[in-house]
Amino acid sequence: MSGDSRFARARHRLRQAAPYLAALGIVVALLLLASPGRLAETARRFDVRYAPLLALLSFAYYLLQGVRWRPLLRAAGIRIGFGTAVLLNFAGQAFGLLPGGELARCVLVSEVSRGGVGDAAAAVTVQELIYTLLITVVAVPGALHWWQATLGVLASLVAVGTAIAVLTVAPLFEAAERLVGRLPWVRRYRGDLEELRDSTVRLLRRRDTLSWSALSAVQVLVTITMFWLSVQAVAPGEISYFQAALVYAVAHLAGGLSFSPGALGGFEAVCVGMLLAVGLPLAAAVAAALIQRLSDKGLGTVYGSAAYLYARRRYHLQNRHMVHHRRSRHGPQRAS
């Protein structure tokens, strides 16, 4: 192997590892700022009675996500049962901390149902848009007592509303397409993006999409309750439920904008900052953010790995989804 080839491969690996290194750097910085001694003291105060509740809520979150996803898949033309949809949704969480991990469940569904990855991705897009809109709305009561946060929540509502409008109103989509169409990767995947947009619009315009969104509202309440209990476990009575909803919503949105795998680093940094702003000590804020992360993505990965191993045997998966999953980081896949 030539020196140039080795250098190119090393540079590629470094580029792949960069998001994880950055996220790890943020988490380590938070740990050092909080002081290991104070964190250890906070950890000793952790109320273990909350542990089974957090595990149950984490499981319920992904269960509801799978149940909500199935009607969207059916509406997108992918015929699949509730049990299979829930199982593959859990299985996809095994890859949740990888770049493009949200698409893993789409590839799994495509392989099992012989449907298109693009149709499954449209279902995920609609599901996440509705979930983000609802989680932002739930943050409004807490934001009303803090004008700086009110501006951020209103901006988030405008952003989500704009995204839905761009997807559903043809002239707006065409204007946005012209605006970003000069980017090389956009031109390369223009057909895929238009196909994804068409599938997304069809789903958003269906009446049952709205009615099934009640499950997304329950899912929002589950995840906010999980975060509130994470704080209560180390700092009981320090923040209200509405304050927890505000903190989690802002951290969730900011983490998504960080574009890091699983929102690693971005979520923790904003979450700690918001908890400090509402009056939590630094050590308790860092501990609560890490407990939330372990309860959500940590347990999600455990549940997902078990589900993936079972699904692999049951549906005779051939690991082809791993190839698609790696490719998905470079752009959406055309539905087959």
Coordinates of C-alpha atoms in Angstrom, one line a residue:
M1 CA 0.0 0.0 0.0
S2 CA 1.4 3.4 -1.0
G3 CA 2.1 6.2 1.5
D4 CA -0.7 8.3 -0.1
S5 CA -3.2 5.5 0.3
R6 CA -2.3 5.0 4.0
F7 CA -2.5 8.7 4.6
A8 CA -5.9 8.9 2.9
R9 CA -7.2 6.0 4.9
A10 CA -5.9 7.5 8.2
R11 CA -7.5 10.8 7.3
H12 CA -10.8 9.1 6.5
R13 CA -10.7 7.3 9.9
L14 CA -9.9 10.5 11.7
R15 CA -12.8 12.2 10.0
Q16 CA -15.1 9.4 11.1
A17 CA -13.9 9.5 14.7
A18 CA -13.9 13.3 14.9
P19 CA -17.6 13.6 16.0
Y20 CA -17.0 11.1 18.8
L21 CA -13.8 12.7 19.9
A22 CA -15.5 16.1 20.0
A23 CA -18.5 14.7 22.0
L24 CA -16.1 12.9 24.4
G25 CA -14.2 16.1 24.9
I26 CA -17.3 17.9 25.8
V27 CA -18.4 15.3 28.3
V28 CA -14.9 15.1 29.9
A29 CA -14.8 18.9 30.1
L30 CA -18.1 18.9 32.0
L31 CA -16.9 16.2 34.3
L32 CA -13.7 18.1 35.1
L33 CA -15.6 21.4 35.6
A34 CA -18.0 19.7 38.0
S35 CA -15.1 18.2 39.9
P36 CA -14.8 14.4 40.3
G37 CA -15.1 14.7 44.1
R38 CA -18.4 16.6 43.9
L39 CA -19.7 14.3 41.3
A40 CA -18.9 11.3 43.5
E41 CA -20.7 12.9 46.4
T42 CA -23.7 13.6 44.1
A43 CA -23.7 10.0 42.9
R44 CA -23.8 8.7 46.4
R45 CA -27.0 10.7 46.9
F46 CA -28.6 9.0 43.9
D47 CA -32.0 7.5 44.9
V48 CA -31.9 4.0 43.6
R49 CA -35.7 3.8 43.7
Y50 CA -35.8 5.8 40.5
A51 CA -33.7 3.3 38.6
P52 CA -36.5 0.9 37.7
L53 CA -38.8 3.7 36.8
L54 CA -36.2 5.2 34.4
A55 CA -35.6 1.8 32.8
L56 CA -39.4 1.3 32.4
L57 CA -39.9 4.8 30.9
S58 CA -37.0 4.2 28.5
F59 CA -38.6 1.0 27.3
A60 CA -42.0 2.6 27.0
Y61 CA -40.5 5.5 24.9
Y62 CA -39.2 3.1 22.2
L63 CA -42.2 0.9 22.4
L64 CA -44.5 3.9 21.7
Q65 CA -42.1 5.0 18.9
G66 CA -42.5 1.7 17.2
V67 CA -46.3 1.6 17.6
R68 CA -46.6 5.1 16.2
W69 CA -44.3 4.3 13.3
R70 CA -46.3 1.4 12.0
P71 CA -49.4 3.3 10.8
L72 CA -47.0 5.7 9.0
L73 CA -45.2 2.8 7.4
R74 CA -48.6 1.3 6.3
A75 CA -49.7 4.7 4.9
A76 CA -46.4 4.9 3.0
G77 CA -47.1 1.5 1.3
I78 CA -45.0 -0.8 3.5
R79 CA -47.2 -3.7 4.7
I80 CA -45.9 -4.7 8.1
G81 CA -47.5 -5.9 11.3
F82 CA -47.4 -4.0 14.7
G83 CA -45.1 -6.6 16.3
T84 CA -42.6 -6.5 13.4
A85 CA -42.6 -2.7 13.4
V86 CA -42.0 -2.5 17.1
L87 CA -39.3 -5.2 17.0
L88 CA -37.4 -3.5 14.1
N89 CA -37.8 -0.1 15.7
F90 CA -36.1 -1.5 18.8
A91 CA -33.5 -3.2 16.7
G92 CA -32.6 0.0 15.0
Q93 CA -31.6 1.6 18.3
A94 CA -28.6 -0.7 18.4
F95 CA -27.1 1.7 15.8
G96 CA -28.5 4.9 17.4
L97 CA -25.1 6.2 18.4
L98 CA -23.6 5.8 14.9
P99 CA -23.7 8.6 12.3
G100 CA -27.0 8.4 10.5
G101 CA -28.2 5.9 13.1
E102 CA -31.9 7.0 12.8
L103 CA -31.9 5.5 9.3
A104 CA -30.9 2.0 10.6
R105 CA -34.5 1.1 11.4
C106 CA -35.6 2.2 7.9
V107 CA -33.0 -0.2 6.3
L108 CA -34.1 -3.0 8.6
V109 CA -37.8 -2.5 7.7
S110 CA -36.8 -2.3 4.0
E111 CA -35.0 -5.6 4.2
V112 CA -37.7 -7.4 6.0
S113 CA -40.7 -6.0 4.0
R114 CA -38.9 -5.7 0.6
G115 CA -40.2 -2.1 0.6
G116 CA -38.3 1.0 -0.2
V117 CA -35.9 2.7 2.2
G118 CA -37.1 6.0 1.0
D119 CA -40.7 5.2 2.0
A120 CA -39.6 4.2 5.5
A121 CA -37.4 7.3 5.8
A122 CA -40.4 9.5 4.9
A123 CA -42.3 7.8 7.7
V124 CA -39.4 8.6 10.1
T125 CA -39.3 12.2 8.8
V126 CA -43.0 12.8 9.5
Q127 CA -42.8 11.1 12.9
E128 CA -39.8 13.2 14.0
L129 CA -41.4 16.5 12.7
I130 CA -44.5 15.9 14.7
Y131 CA -42.5 14.8 17.8
T132 CA -40.3 17.9 17.6
L133 CA -43.3 20.2 17.2
L134 CA -45.1 18.6 20.2
I135 CA -42.0 18.7 22.4
T136 CA -41.6 22.4 21.6
V137 CA -45.2 23.1 22.5
V138 CA -44.9 21.3 25.8
A139 CA -42.0 23.6 26.6
V140 CA -44.1 26.7 26.3
P141 CA -45.5 26.8 29.9
G142 CA -42.0 26.7 31.4
A143 CA -40.8 29.3 28.9
L144 CA -43.5 31.8 29.8
H145 CA -41.6 32.5 33.1
W146 CA -38.3 33.2 31.4
W147 CA -38.4 35.6 28.4
Q148 CA -35.0 34.5 27.0
A149 CA -36.2 31.0 26.7
T150 CA -39.5 32.2 25.3
L151 CA -37.7 33.6 22.3
G152 CA -35.9 30.3 21.8
V153 CA -39.1 28.3 22.0
L154 CA -40.9 30.6 19.6
A155 CA -38.0 30.4 17.2
S156 CA -38.1 26.6 17.4
L157 CA -41.9 26.6 16.7
V158 CA -41.3 28.9 13.7
A159 CA -38.5 26.7 12.5
V160 CA -40.6 23.5 12.7
G161 CA -43.6 25.2 11.2
T162 CA -41.4 26.5 8.3
A163 CA -40.0 23.0 7.7
I164 CA -43.6 21.6 7.5
A165 CA -44.6 24.5 5.2
V166 CA -41.6 24.0 2.9
L167 CA -42.4 20.3 2.6
T168 CA -46.2 20.7 2.0
V169 CA -46.4 23.9 -0.1
A170 CA -44.9 23.3 -3.6
P171 CA -43.8 26.9 -4.3
L172 CA -42.0 27.1 -1.0
F173 CA -40.3 23.8 -1.7
E174 CA -39.2 24.9 -5.2
A175 CA -37.8 28.2 -3.8
A176 CA -35.9 26.3 -1.1
E177 CA -34.6 23.8 -3.7
R178 CA -33.3 26.7 -5.9
L179 CA -31.7 28.3 -2.8
V180 CA -29.7 25.2 -1.8
G181 CA -29.5 23.5 -5.2
R182 CA -26.1 24.8 -5.9
L183 CA -24.5 22.6 -3.2
P184 CA -22.8 19.6 -4.9
W185 CA -24.3 17.0 -2.6
V186 CA -27.8 18.5 -3.1
R187 CA -27.5 18.2 -6.8
R188 CA -26.2 14.7 -6.5
Y189 CA -29.2 13.5 -4.5
R190 CA -31.8 15.8 -6.0
G191 CA -34.0 13.0 -7.2
D192 CA -33.9 11.2 -3.8
L193 CA -34.8 14.4 -2.0
E194 CA -37.7 15.1 -4.3
E195 CA -38.9 11.5 -3.8
L196 CA -38.6 11.8 0.0
R197 CA -40.5 15.1 -0.1
D198 CA -43.3 13.6 -2.2
S199 CA -43.7 10.7 0.2
T200 CA -43.6 13.0 3.2
V201 CA -46.2 15.3 1.8
R202 CA -48.6 12.4 1.2
L203 CA -48.2 11.3 4.8
L204 CA -48.6 14.8 6.3
R205 CA -51.9 15.4 4.4
R206 CA -53.5 12.2 5.6
R207 CA -56.1 12.6 8.3
D208 CA -55.0 9.5 10.2
T209 CA -51.5 11.0 10.6
L210 CA -53.0 13.7 12.8
S211 CA -55.1 11.2 14.8
W212 CA -52.3 8.8 15.5
S213 CA -50.1 11.7 16.7
A214 CA -51.8 11.4 20.1
L215 CA -49.2 8.6 20.6
S216 CA -46.4 11.0 19.8
A217 CA -47.9 13.3 22.5
V218 CA -47.7 10.4 25.0
Q219 CA -44.2 9.7 23.9
V220 CA -43.2 13.3 24.6
L221 CA -44.7 13.1 28.1
V222 CA -42.8 9.9 28.8
T223 CA -39.4 11.3 27.8
I224 CA -39.9 14.5 29.7
T225 CA -41.0 12.5 32.8
M226 CA -37.8 10.4 32.4
F227 CA -35.7 13.6 32.4
W228 CA -37.6 15.1 35.3
L229 CA -37.0 11.9 37.3
S230 CA -33.3 12.0 36.3
V231 CA -33.1 15.3 38.0
Q232 CA -35.2 14.3 41.0
A233 CA -32.9 11.3 41.6
V234 CA -30.0 13.6 42.5
A235 CA -31.6 16.9 43.3
P236 CA -35.2 16.2 44.6
G237 CA -37.6 19.2 44.5
E238 CA -35.1 21.5 42.8
I239 CA -37.0 22.0 39.6
S240 CA -40.7 21.7 38.6
Y241 CA -42.1 19.5 35.9
F242 CA -42.6 22.4 33.5
Q243 CA -39.1 23.6 34.1
A244 CA -37.9 20.1 33.2
A245 CA -40.0 20.2 30.0
L246 CA -38.4 23.5 29.0
V247 CA -34.8 22.3 29.8
Y248 CA -35.2 19.0 28.0
A249 CA -36.9 20.6 24.9
V250 CA -34.2 23.2 24.5
A251 CA -31.4 20.6 25.0
H252 CA -33.1 18.2 22.6
L253 CA -33.5 20.8 19.9
A254 CA -29.9 22.1 20.3
G255 CA -28.5 18.5 20.3
G256 CA -30.3 17.9 17.0
L257 CA -28.7 21.0 15.5
S258 CA -25.3 19.8 16.6
F259 CA -25.5 17.0 13.9
S260 CA -23.3 14.8 16.1
P261 CA -24.1 11.0 16.3
G262 CA -27.0 10.6 18.8
A263 CA -26.7 14.3 19.6
L264 CA -23.7 13.4 21.8
G265 CA -22.0 16.3 23.4
G266 CA -24.4 18.9 22.2
F267 CA -27.3 17.7 24.3
E268 CA -25.2 17.3 27.5
A269 CA -23.6 20.8 27.1
V270 CA -26.9 22.6 26.6
C271 CA -28.7 20.5 29.2
V272 CA -26.2 21.4 31.9
G273 CA -26.3 25.0 30.9
M274 CA -30.0 25.2 31.1
L275 CA -30.1 23.3 34.5
L276 CA -27.6 25.8 35.9
A277 CA -29.8 28.6 34.6
V278 CA -32.8 27.3 36.6
G279 CA -30.7 27.0 39.8
L280 CA -29.2 23.5 40.0
P281 CA -25.6 23.2 41.3
L282 CA -23.0 22.2 38.6
A283 CA -22.4 18.7 39.9
A284 CA -26.1 17.9 40.1
A285 CA -26.7 19.3 36.6
V286 CA -23.9 17.2 35.1
A287 CA -25.1 14.1 37.0
A288 CA -28.7 14.6 35.8
A289 CA -27.6 15.1 32.2
L290 CA -25.6 11.9 32.3
I291 CA -28.4 9.9 34.0
Q292 CA -30.8 11.0 31.3
R293 CA -28.3 10.0 28.6
L294 CA -27.7 6.6 30.1
S295 CA -31.5 6.1 30.6
D296 CA -32.2 7.1 27.0
K297 CA -29.5 6.2 24.6
G298 CA -27.7 3.8 26.9
L299 CA -30.6 1.6 27.7
G300 CA -31.9 2.1 24.2
T301 CA -28.7 0.6 22.8
V302 CA -29.1 -2.4 25.2
Y303 CA -32.7 -3.0 24.3
G304 CA -31.8 -2.5 20.6
S305 CA -28.9 -4.9 20.6
A306 CA -31.1 -7.6 22.1
A307 CA -33.9 -6.9 19.6
Y308 CA -31.5 -6.9 16.7
L309 CA -30.0 -10.3 17.6
Y310 CA -33.5 -11.7 17.8
A311 CA -34.6 -10.1 14.6
R312 CA -31.5 -11.3 12.8
R313 CA -32.4 -14.9 13.6
R314 CA -36.1 -14.5 13.0
Y315 CA -35.9 -12.7 9.7
H316 CA -32.5 -14.2 8.5
L317 CA -30.9 -10.8 8.1
Q318 CA -27.7 -10.9 6.1
N319 CA -26.1 -7.7 7.5
R320 CA -26.8 -6.0 4.2
H321 CA -28.3 -3.1 6.2
M322 CA -24.8 -2.3 7.5
V323 CA -23.6 -1.4 4.0
H324 CA -26.7 0.7 3.5
H325 CA -26.3 2.2 6.9
R326 CA -22.7 3.3 6.1
R327 CA -23.8 4.8 2.8
S328 CA -26.7 6.6 4.4
R329 CA -24.3 9.0 6.0
H330 CA -23.5 10.4 2.6
G331 CA -27.1 11.0 1.5
P332 CA -30.5 9.4 1.3
Q333 CA -31.0 6.2 -0.5
R334 CA -33.4 5.9 -3.5
A335 CA -36.3 3.7 -2.7
S336 CA -36.0 0.3 -4.4

